[in-house]
Short mmCIF file of N, CA and C in Angstrom, two decimals:
data_model
loop_
_atom_site.label_atom_id
_atom_site.label_comp_id
_atom_site.label_asym_id
_atom_site.label_seq_id
_atom_site.Cartn_x
_atom_site.Cartn_y
_atom_site.Cartn_z
N UNK A 13 138.34 94.90 62.90
CA UNK A 13 137.60 95.13 64.03
C UNK A 13 138.09 94.79 65.22
N UNK A 14 137.64 95.71 66.04
CA UNK A 14 138.52 95.67 67.80
C UNK A 14 137.51 94.63 68.60
N UNK A 15 137.85 93.77 69.18
CA UNK A 15 137.24 93.25 70.27
C UNK A 15 137.42 94.22 71.51
N UNK A 16 136.31 94.41 72.10
CA UNK A 16 136.32 95.14 73.56
C UNK A 16 136.21 93.77 74.57
N UNK A 17 136.51 94.43 75.83
CA UNK A 17 136.84 93.40 77.06
C UNK A 17 135.23 92.67 77.16
N UNK A 18 134.13 93.35 76.72
CA UNK A 18 132.86 92.83 77.04
C UNK A 18 132.52 91.69 76.06
N UNK A 19 133.25 91.87 74.83
CA UNK A 19 133.07 90.52 73.94
C UNK A 19 133.62 89.23 74.59
N UNK A 20 134.57 89.41 75.41
CA UNK A 20 135.20 88.08 76.01
C UNK A 20 134.41 87.59 77.08
N UNK A 21 133.78 88.13 77.73
CA UNK A 21 132.91 87.90 78.93
C UNK A 21 132.03 86.51 78.68
N UNK A 22 131.59 86.23 77.51
CA UNK A 22 130.59 84.79 77.22
C UNK A 22 131.83 83.94 77.03
N UNK A 23 132.99 84.11 76.28
CA UNK A 23 133.89 82.89 76.14
C UNK A 23 134.52 82.74 77.60
N UNK A 24 134.82 83.82 78.65
CA UNK A 24 135.45 83.47 79.95
C UNK A 24 134.56 82.86 80.70
N UNK A 25 133.00 82.87 80.69
CA UNK A 25 132.10 82.36 81.31
C UNK A 25 132.31 80.77 81.07
N UNK A 26 132.07 80.49 79.78
CA UNK A 26 132.07 79.07 79.41
C UNK A 26 133.64 78.37 79.86
N UNK A 27 134.56 79.22 79.57
CA UNK A 27 136.04 78.59 79.99
C UNK A 27 135.67 78.28 81.58
N UNK A 28 135.16 79.13 82.42
CA UNK A 28 135.36 78.85 83.62
C UNK A 28 134.19 77.59 84.16
N UNK A 29 133.30 77.64 83.40
CA UNK A 29 132.52 76.34 83.62
C UNK A 29 133.14 74.94 83.40
N UNK A 30 133.67 75.01 82.25
CA UNK A 30 134.58 73.90 81.66
C UNK A 30 135.47 73.38 82.83
N UNK A 31 136.39 74.35 83.25
CA UNK A 31 137.22 74.13 84.30
C UNK A 31 136.85 73.65 85.77
N UNK A 32 135.48 74.30 85.76
CA UNK A 32 134.90 73.66 87.44
C UNK A 32 134.36 72.39 87.21
N UNK A 33 133.81 72.05 85.90
CA UNK A 33 133.39 70.35 85.63
C UNK A 33 134.66 69.54 85.73
N UNK A 34 135.70 69.99 85.12
CA UNK A 34 136.84 69.15 85.27
C UNK A 34 137.48 69.20 86.41
N UNK A 35 137.46 70.17 87.42
CA UNK A 35 137.93 69.84 88.69
C UNK A 35 137.12 68.92 89.54
N UNK A 36 135.71 68.98 89.55
CA UNK A 36 135.00 68.21 90.05
C UNK A 36 135.29 66.70 89.64
N UNK A 37 135.21 66.51 88.51
CA UNK A 37 135.58 65.43 87.80
C UNK A 37 137.01 64.46 88.26
N UNK A 38 137.98 65.46 88.53
CA UNK A 38 139.38 65.21 89.00
C UNK A 38 139.22 64.80 90.28
N UNK A 39 138.36 65.59 91.25
CA UNK A 39 138.08 65.32 92.26
C UNK A 39 137.70 63.98 92.71
N UNK A 40 136.38 63.53 92.09
CA UNK A 40 135.94 62.20 92.50
C UNK A 40 136.63 61.18 91.74
N UNK A 41 137.61 61.36 90.66
CA UNK A 41 138.45 60.23 90.31
C UNK A 41 139.61 59.98 91.10
N UNK A 42 139.99 61.06 92.13
CA UNK A 42 141.11 60.86 93.12
C UNK A 42 140.53 60.15 94.15
N UNK A 43 139.31 60.41 94.58
CA UNK A 43 138.69 59.57 95.49
C UNK A 43 138.48 58.37 95.32
N UNK A 44 138.25 57.95 94.13
CA UNK A 44 138.04 56.68 93.37
C UNK A 44 139.25 55.70 93.64
N UNK A 45 140.52 56.60 93.09
CA UNK A 45 142.07 55.81 93.19
C UNK A 45 142.18 55.62 94.75
N UNK A 46 142.00 56.64 95.37
CA UNK A 46 142.30 56.43 97.11
C UNK A 46 141.40 55.40 97.87
N UNK A 47 140.16 55.51 97.06
CA UNK A 47 139.42 54.20 98.28
C UNK A 47 139.80 52.79 97.57
N UNK A 48 140.08 52.78 96.06
CA UNK A 48 140.76 51.60 95.56
C UNK A 48 142.14 51.16 96.42
N UNK A 49 142.95 52.26 96.77
CA UNK A 49 144.36 52.00 97.09
C UNK A 49 144.18 51.40 98.67
N UNK A 50 143.05 51.97 99.26
CA UNK A 50 143.11 51.47 100.50
C UNK A 50 142.25 50.17 100.80
N UNK A 51 141.72 49.48 99.62
CA UNK A 51 140.93 48.49 99.83
C UNK A 51 139.56 48.36 100.04
N UNK A 52 139.02 49.50 100.28
CA UNK A 52 137.68 49.81 100.75
C UNK A 52 136.54 49.24 99.69
N UNK A 53 135.45 48.63 100.32
CA UNK A 53 134.28 48.35 99.36
C UNK A 53 133.80 49.68 98.76
N UNK A 54 133.38 49.60 97.46
CA UNK A 54 132.88 50.72 96.93
C UNK A 54 134.00 51.41 96.27
N UNK A 55 135.08 51.09 96.16
CA UNK A 55 136.29 51.71 95.41
C UNK A 55 135.72 51.53 93.91
N UNK A 56 135.40 50.92 93.51
CA UNK A 56 134.88 50.89 92.10
C UNK A 56 133.65 51.57 91.57
N UNK A 57 132.80 52.21 92.56
CA UNK A 57 131.93 53.06 92.13
C UNK A 57 132.02 54.33 92.66
N UNK A 58 133.19 54.83 93.05
CA UNK A 58 133.70 56.27 93.22
C UNK A 58 133.85 56.44 94.84
N UNK A 59 132.84 55.95 95.86
CA UNK A 59 133.33 56.13 97.17
C UNK A 59 132.31 55.21 97.96
N UNK A 60 132.77 54.79 99.05
CA UNK A 60 132.13 53.85 100.05
C UNK A 60 131.02 54.45 100.94
N UNK A 61 129.87 54.28 100.62
CA UNK A 61 128.82 54.81 101.34
C UNK A 61 128.43 53.81 102.77
N UNK A 62 128.81 52.75 102.79
CA UNK A 62 128.41 51.83 103.99
C UNK A 62 129.63 51.87 105.04
N UNK A 63 130.63 52.29 104.61
CA UNK A 63 131.74 52.39 105.72
C UNK A 63 131.72 53.87 106.04
N UNK A 64 131.37 54.93 105.32
CA UNK A 64 131.63 56.38 105.55
C UNK A 64 130.31 56.91 106.16
N UNK A 65 129.21 56.27 106.46
CA UNK A 65 127.92 56.98 107.01
C UNK A 65 128.28 56.91 108.52
N UNK A 66 128.70 55.87 109.01
CA UNK A 66 129.04 55.72 110.77
C UNK A 66 130.10 56.85 110.89
N UNK A 67 130.80 56.98 110.04
CA UNK A 67 132.33 57.99 110.50
C UNK A 67 131.77 59.40 110.45
N UNK A 68 131.00 59.70 109.18
CA UNK A 68 130.44 60.96 108.97
C UNK A 68 129.14 61.48 110.01
N UNK A 69 128.24 60.41 109.93
CA UNK A 69 126.97 60.96 110.50
C UNK A 69 126.95 60.50 111.98
N UNK A 70 127.87 59.49 112.38
CA UNK A 70 127.64 59.06 113.69
C UNK A 70 126.70 57.96 113.98
N UNK A 71 126.66 57.53 115.24
CA UNK A 71 125.60 56.26 115.64
C UNK A 71 124.44 56.85 115.30
N UNK A 72 123.39 55.45 114.62
CA UNK A 72 122.12 56.16 114.45
C UNK A 72 121.28 56.27 115.96
N UNK A 73 120.58 56.95 116.05
CA UNK A 73 119.77 57.24 117.46
C UNK A 73 118.20 56.83 117.28
N UNK A 74 118.11 55.81 118.28
CA UNK A 74 116.71 55.21 118.01
C UNK A 74 115.66 55.77 118.68
N UNK A 75 114.49 55.65 118.06
CA UNK A 75 113.26 56.46 118.36
C UNK A 75 112.97 56.22 119.83
N UNK A 76 112.14 57.26 120.54
CA UNK A 76 111.57 57.22 121.79
C UNK A 76 110.88 55.92 122.10
N UNK A 77 111.28 55.19 123.06
CA UNK A 77 110.61 53.97 123.40
C UNK A 77 111.12 52.64 122.85
N UNK A 78 112.12 53.00 122.03
CA UNK A 78 112.57 51.64 121.04
C UNK A 78 114.03 51.29 121.66
N UNK A 79 114.43 50.27 121.82
CA UNK A 79 115.86 49.79 122.46
C UNK A 79 116.25 48.55 121.72
N UNK A 80 117.48 48.35 121.80
CA UNK A 80 118.05 47.15 121.15
C UNK A 80 118.12 46.12 122.09
N UNK A 81 117.59 44.77 121.75
CA UNK A 81 117.75 43.67 122.47
C UNK A 81 118.51 42.59 121.84
N UNK A 82 119.23 41.88 122.68
CA UNK A 82 119.86 40.70 121.89
C UNK A 82 118.81 39.56 121.70
N UNK A 83 118.78 38.83 120.71
CA UNK A 83 118.01 38.04 120.21
C UNK A 83 117.76 37.01 121.12
N UNK A 84 118.67 36.69 122.13
CA UNK A 84 118.45 35.75 123.15
C UNK A 84 117.55 36.21 124.00
N UNK A 85 117.53 37.43 124.43
CA UNK A 85 116.64 37.99 125.48
C UNK A 85 115.12 38.54 124.78
N UNK A 86 114.96 38.22 123.58
CA UNK A 86 113.62 38.51 122.64
C UNK A 86 112.65 37.66 123.26
N UNK A 87 111.53 38.19 123.80
CA UNK A 87 110.23 37.51 124.35
C UNK A 87 109.17 37.96 123.82
N UNK A 88 108.14 36.88 123.60
CA UNK A 88 106.69 37.46 122.89
C UNK A 88 105.91 36.93 123.85
N UNK A 89 105.91 36.41 124.85
CA UNK A 89 105.14 35.79 125.74
C UNK A 89 105.25 36.92 126.92
N UNK A 90 103.85 37.40 127.36
CA UNK A 90 103.57 38.56 128.15
C UNK A 90 103.56 37.94 129.71
N UNK A 91 103.62 36.40 129.99
CA UNK A 91 103.45 35.93 131.18
C UNK A 91 104.83 36.30 131.67
N UNK A 92 106.10 35.84 130.93
CA UNK A 92 107.65 36.56 131.34
C UNK A 92 107.79 37.80 131.60
N UNK A 93 107.33 38.67 130.96
CA UNK A 93 107.32 40.00 131.27
C UNK A 93 106.58 40.64 132.33
N UNK A 94 105.54 39.93 132.63
CA UNK A 94 104.82 40.35 133.84
C UNK A 94 105.06 39.71 134.93
N UNK A 95 106.18 38.96 135.00
CA UNK A 95 106.41 37.79 136.10
C UNK A 95 105.80 36.86 136.36
N UNK A 96 105.15 36.23 135.50
CA UNK A 96 104.27 34.96 135.74
C UNK A 96 104.85 34.01 134.83
N UNK A 97 106.27 33.80 135.16
CA UNK A 97 106.94 32.70 134.41
C UNK A 97 106.25 31.35 134.71
N UNK A 98 105.85 31.10 136.14
CA UNK A 98 105.32 29.81 136.47
C UNK A 98 104.00 29.48 136.35
N UNK A 99 103.22 30.45 135.86
CA UNK A 99 101.74 30.27 135.55
C UNK A 99 101.40 29.43 134.72
N UNK A 100 102.11 28.78 133.81
CA UNK A 100 101.88 28.01 132.68
C UNK A 100 101.11 28.54 131.58
N UNK A 101 101.15 29.85 131.34
CA UNK A 101 100.33 30.54 130.21
C UNK A 101 101.33 30.11 128.71
N UNK A 102 100.60 29.53 127.63
CA UNK A 102 101.09 29.53 126.63
C UNK A 102 101.14 30.66 125.50
N UNK A 103 101.94 30.46 124.71
CA UNK A 103 101.97 31.54 123.77
C UNK A 103 100.40 31.64 122.85
N UNK A 104 100.15 30.42 122.92
CA UNK A 104 98.67 30.36 122.13
C UNK A 104 97.37 31.27 122.94
N UNK A 105 97.54 30.97 124.33
CA UNK A 105 96.55 31.49 125.21
C UNK A 105 96.74 33.18 125.24
N UNK A 106 97.94 33.43 125.02
CA UNK A 106 98.13 34.94 125.02
C UNK A 106 97.54 35.44 123.90
N UNK A 107 97.94 35.02 122.67
CA UNK A 107 97.37 35.47 121.54
C UNK A 107 95.86 35.31 121.52
N UNK A 108 95.27 34.43 122.31
CA UNK A 108 93.62 34.55 122.46
C UNK A 108 93.20 35.81 123.13
N UNK A 109 93.93 36.38 124.11
CA UNK A 109 93.26 37.80 124.66
C UNK A 109 93.41 38.70 123.46
N UNK A 110 94.67 38.78 122.57
CA UNK A 110 94.53 39.81 121.69
C UNK A 110 93.42 39.55 120.61
N UNK A 111 93.15 38.23 120.25
CA UNK A 111 92.17 37.97 119.54
C UNK A 111 90.96 38.36 119.83
N UNK A 112 90.49 38.20 121.23
CA UNK A 112 89.24 38.56 121.68
C UNK A 112 88.93 40.06 121.93
N UNK A 113 90.21 41.04 121.96
CA UNK A 113 90.13 42.27 122.17
C UNK A 113 89.95 42.96 120.74
N UNK A 114 90.73 42.29 119.56
CA UNK A 114 90.35 42.62 118.32
C UNK A 114 88.85 42.34 117.89
N UNK A 115 88.30 41.11 118.45
CA UNK A 115 86.63 40.95 118.14
C UNK A 115 85.88 41.81 118.64
N UNK A 116 86.23 42.33 119.92
CA UNK A 116 85.38 43.22 120.40
C UNK A 116 85.58 44.81 120.05
N UNK A 117 86.74 44.88 119.56
CA UNK A 117 86.75 46.36 118.80
C UNK A 117 86.02 46.23 117.46
N UNK A 118 86.02 45.06 116.96
CA UNK A 118 85.11 44.91 115.63
C UNK A 118 83.49 45.24 116.10
N UNK A 119 83.56 44.65 117.05
CA UNK A 119 82.01 44.80 117.66
C UNK A 119 81.75 46.46 117.85
N UNK A 120 82.55 47.04 118.43
CA UNK A 120 82.43 48.52 118.95
C UNK A 120 82.06 49.20 117.29
N UNK A 121 82.83 48.68 116.31
CA UNK A 121 82.97 49.47 114.97
C UNK A 121 81.45 49.15 114.27
N UNK A 122 80.96 47.86 114.56
CA UNK A 122 79.77 47.49 113.98
C UNK A 122 78.47 47.99 114.74
N UNK A 123 78.71 48.13 116.19
CA UNK A 123 77.59 49.06 116.61
C UNK A 123 77.67 50.66 116.36
N UNK A 124 78.87 51.14 116.09
CA UNK A 124 78.89 52.37 115.86
C UNK A 124 78.43 52.60 114.28
N UNK A 125 78.48 51.80 113.40
CA UNK A 125 77.94 51.86 111.80
C UNK A 125 76.51 51.72 111.86
N UNK A 126 75.85 50.74 112.84
CA UNK A 126 74.62 50.51 112.62
C UNK A 126 73.79 51.36 113.63
N UNK A 127 74.38 52.02 114.26
CA UNK A 127 73.76 53.00 115.41
C UNK A 127 73.26 51.94 116.39
N UNK A 128 74.18 50.96 116.83
CA UNK A 128 73.23 50.22 117.68
C UNK A 128 73.33 50.72 119.25
N UNK A 129 72.73 49.61 120.01
CA UNK A 129 72.59 50.29 121.56
C UNK A 129 73.32 49.05 122.62
N UNK A 130 73.28 49.48 123.71
CA UNK A 130 74.06 48.68 124.48
C UNK A 130 73.45 47.32 124.70
N UNK A 131 72.18 46.83 124.34
CA UNK A 131 71.75 45.85 124.46
C UNK A 131 72.31 45.01 123.25
N UNK A 132 72.37 45.62 122.09
CA UNK A 132 73.17 44.90 120.94
C UNK A 132 74.38 44.52 121.21
N UNK A 133 75.27 45.34 122.04
CA UNK A 133 76.48 44.80 122.21
C UNK A 133 76.49 43.63 123.26
N UNK A 134 75.34 43.56 124.41
CA UNK A 134 75.43 42.51 125.28
C UNK A 134 74.95 41.13 124.47
N UNK A 135 74.45 41.16 123.26
CA UNK A 135 74.25 40.16 122.46
C UNK A 135 75.54 39.72 121.87
N UNK A 136 76.18 40.55 121.25
CA UNK A 136 77.30 40.20 120.52
C UNK A 136 78.38 39.71 121.57
N UNK A 137 78.44 40.47 122.76
CA UNK A 137 79.32 39.58 123.57
C UNK A 137 79.10 38.32 124.21
N UNK A 138 77.89 37.85 124.15
CA UNK A 138 77.32 36.61 124.61
C UNK A 138 77.92 35.70 123.33
N UNK A 139 77.59 36.18 122.27
CA UNK A 139 78.30 35.06 120.97
C UNK A 139 79.82 35.10 121.04
N UNK A 140 80.46 36.34 121.64
CA UNK A 140 82.01 36.18 122.01
C UNK A 140 82.16 35.17 122.98
N UNK A 141 81.42 35.20 123.83
CA UNK A 141 81.57 34.18 125.03
C UNK A 141 81.43 32.60 124.71
N UNK A 142 80.63 32.54 123.78
CA UNK A 142 80.45 31.39 123.12
C UNK A 142 81.67 30.66 122.31
N UNK A 143 82.25 31.83 121.53
CA UNK A 143 83.31 31.40 120.49
C UNK A 143 84.37 31.23 121.71
N UNK A 144 84.87 31.94 122.45
CA UNK A 144 86.02 32.21 123.36
C UNK A 144 85.47 31.40 124.71
N UNK A 145 85.22 30.27 125.11
CA UNK A 145 84.88 29.77 126.31
C UNK A 145 86.21 29.83 127.41
N UNK A 146 87.40 29.53 126.75
CA UNK A 146 88.54 29.33 127.57
C UNK A 146 88.86 30.55 128.08
N UNK A 147 88.40 31.94 127.87
CA UNK A 147 88.80 33.11 128.50
C UNK A 147 88.21 33.11 129.48
N UNK A 148 87.27 32.43 130.13
CA UNK A 148 86.80 32.41 131.47
C UNK A 148 87.86 32.48 132.78
N UNK A 149 88.79 31.55 132.48
CA UNK A 149 89.84 31.25 133.30
C UNK A 149 91.40 31.97 132.99
N UNK A 150 91.09 32.77 132.16
CA UNK A 150 92.68 33.48 131.14
C UNK A 150 93.06 34.17 132.18
N UNK A 151 94.46 34.01 132.56
CA UNK A 151 95.13 35.19 133.20
C UNK A 151 95.07 36.71 132.46
N UNK A 152 94.58 37.14 131.50
CA UNK A 152 94.39 38.32 131.23
C UNK A 152 93.18 38.72 130.65
N UNK A 153 92.16 38.02 131.66
CA UNK A 153 90.70 38.59 131.40
C UNK A 153 90.55 39.85 132.06
N UNK A 154 91.10 40.12 133.10
CA UNK A 154 91.01 41.55 133.62
C UNK A 154 91.51 42.42 132.56
N UNK A 155 92.74 42.16 131.77
CA UNK A 155 93.01 43.18 130.70
C UNK A 155 92.16 43.30 129.46
N UNK A 156 91.25 42.31 129.30
CA UNK A 156 90.05 42.38 128.45
C UNK A 156 89.06 43.09 128.83
N UNK A 157 88.72 42.97 130.12
CA UNK A 157 87.54 43.70 130.65
C UNK A 157 87.86 45.24 130.82
N UNK A 158 89.30 45.47 131.13
CA UNK A 158 89.38 46.93 131.12
C UNK A 158 89.44 47.59 129.46
N UNK A 159 89.88 46.54 128.68
CA UNK A 159 89.72 46.97 127.18
C UNK A 159 88.25 47.45 127.15
N UNK A 160 87.13 46.74 127.42
CA UNK A 160 86.05 46.77 126.84
C UNK A 160 85.30 48.09 127.85
N UNK A 161 85.72 48.29 128.99
CA UNK A 161 85.37 49.40 129.76
C UNK A 161 86.03 50.85 129.20
N UNK A 162 87.12 50.44 128.83
CA UNK A 162 87.86 52.01 128.17
C UNK A 162 87.44 52.36 126.50
N UNK A 163 86.82 51.25 126.11
CA UNK A 163 86.56 51.72 124.49
C UNK A 163 85.08 51.53 124.30
N UNK A 164 84.32 51.27 125.24
CA UNK A 164 82.82 50.99 124.95
C UNK A 164 82.22 52.45 124.82
N UNK A 165 81.15 52.83 123.73
CA UNK A 165 80.66 53.86 123.48
C UNK A 165 79.56 54.33 124.49
N UNK A 166 79.47 53.45 125.52
CA UNK A 166 78.26 53.59 126.44
C UNK A 166 79.09 53.37 127.84
N UNK A 167 78.25 53.43 128.83
CA UNK A 167 78.64 53.25 130.24
C UNK A 167 78.14 51.73 130.57
N UNK A 168 79.09 51.04 131.24
CA UNK A 168 78.95 49.78 131.55
C UNK A 168 79.26 49.78 133.35
N UNK A 169 78.36 49.01 133.82
CA UNK A 169 78.55 48.86 135.22
C UNK A 169 79.61 47.70 135.78
N UNK A 170 80.05 47.78 136.86
CA UNK A 170 80.93 46.75 137.31
C UNK A 170 80.43 45.29 137.31
N UNK A 171 79.11 45.18 137.69
CA UNK A 171 78.48 43.91 137.47
C UNK A 171 78.41 43.59 136.22
N UNK A 172 78.28 44.43 135.12
CA UNK A 172 77.78 43.96 133.74
C UNK A 172 79.67 43.51 133.05
N UNK A 173 80.53 44.33 133.62
CA UNK A 173 81.77 43.84 133.16
C UNK A 173 82.14 42.49 133.99
N UNK A 174 81.86 42.38 134.90
CA UNK A 174 82.05 41.18 135.89
C UNK A 174 81.26 39.77 135.12
N UNK A 175 80.33 40.26 134.61
CA UNK A 175 79.44 39.26 133.84
C UNK A 175 79.96 38.46 132.72
N UNK A 176 81.08 39.27 132.08
CA UNK A 176 81.55 38.78 130.91
C UNK A 176 82.52 37.58 131.37
N UNK A 177 82.25 36.45 130.55
CA UNK A 177 82.89 35.27 131.14
C UNK A 177 83.03 34.83 132.37
N UNK A 178 81.69 35.15 133.24
CA UNK A 178 82.07 34.84 134.48
C UNK A 178 81.52 33.46 134.75
#
């Protein structure tokens, strides 16, 4: 029986695949030996990801509005950011303004769920004034009032806004 050239094609294809797999294996083995010879970490697992990423990909780009700050310059107190370092505002009092705005937003959510009116909101605000009486002389009172006017589902007059913690 004579074998034609077409009979050898499946054998040739299998041999080519095996040679390709062996070539890739030798390439990775050579890379492993080269990394181990250079003393890089990761020489034991094939290649170093931690040292190669910065070289291959470049430096990581930060998102818009994000910046790197030294830990010594990190500040959580709004008074220093606004330039009111001498005002004597403590970190606890700054957090109180955030707590009040959170409570006000919860009031807005509750009014929306219950289909409440402006009168219901005024009653809730009277309750918040009783819970947070220190807000009356707080430096962030204007910010809280602006938050209320910006998020209220109804119109509030300047007198009504000024009446909060008056």
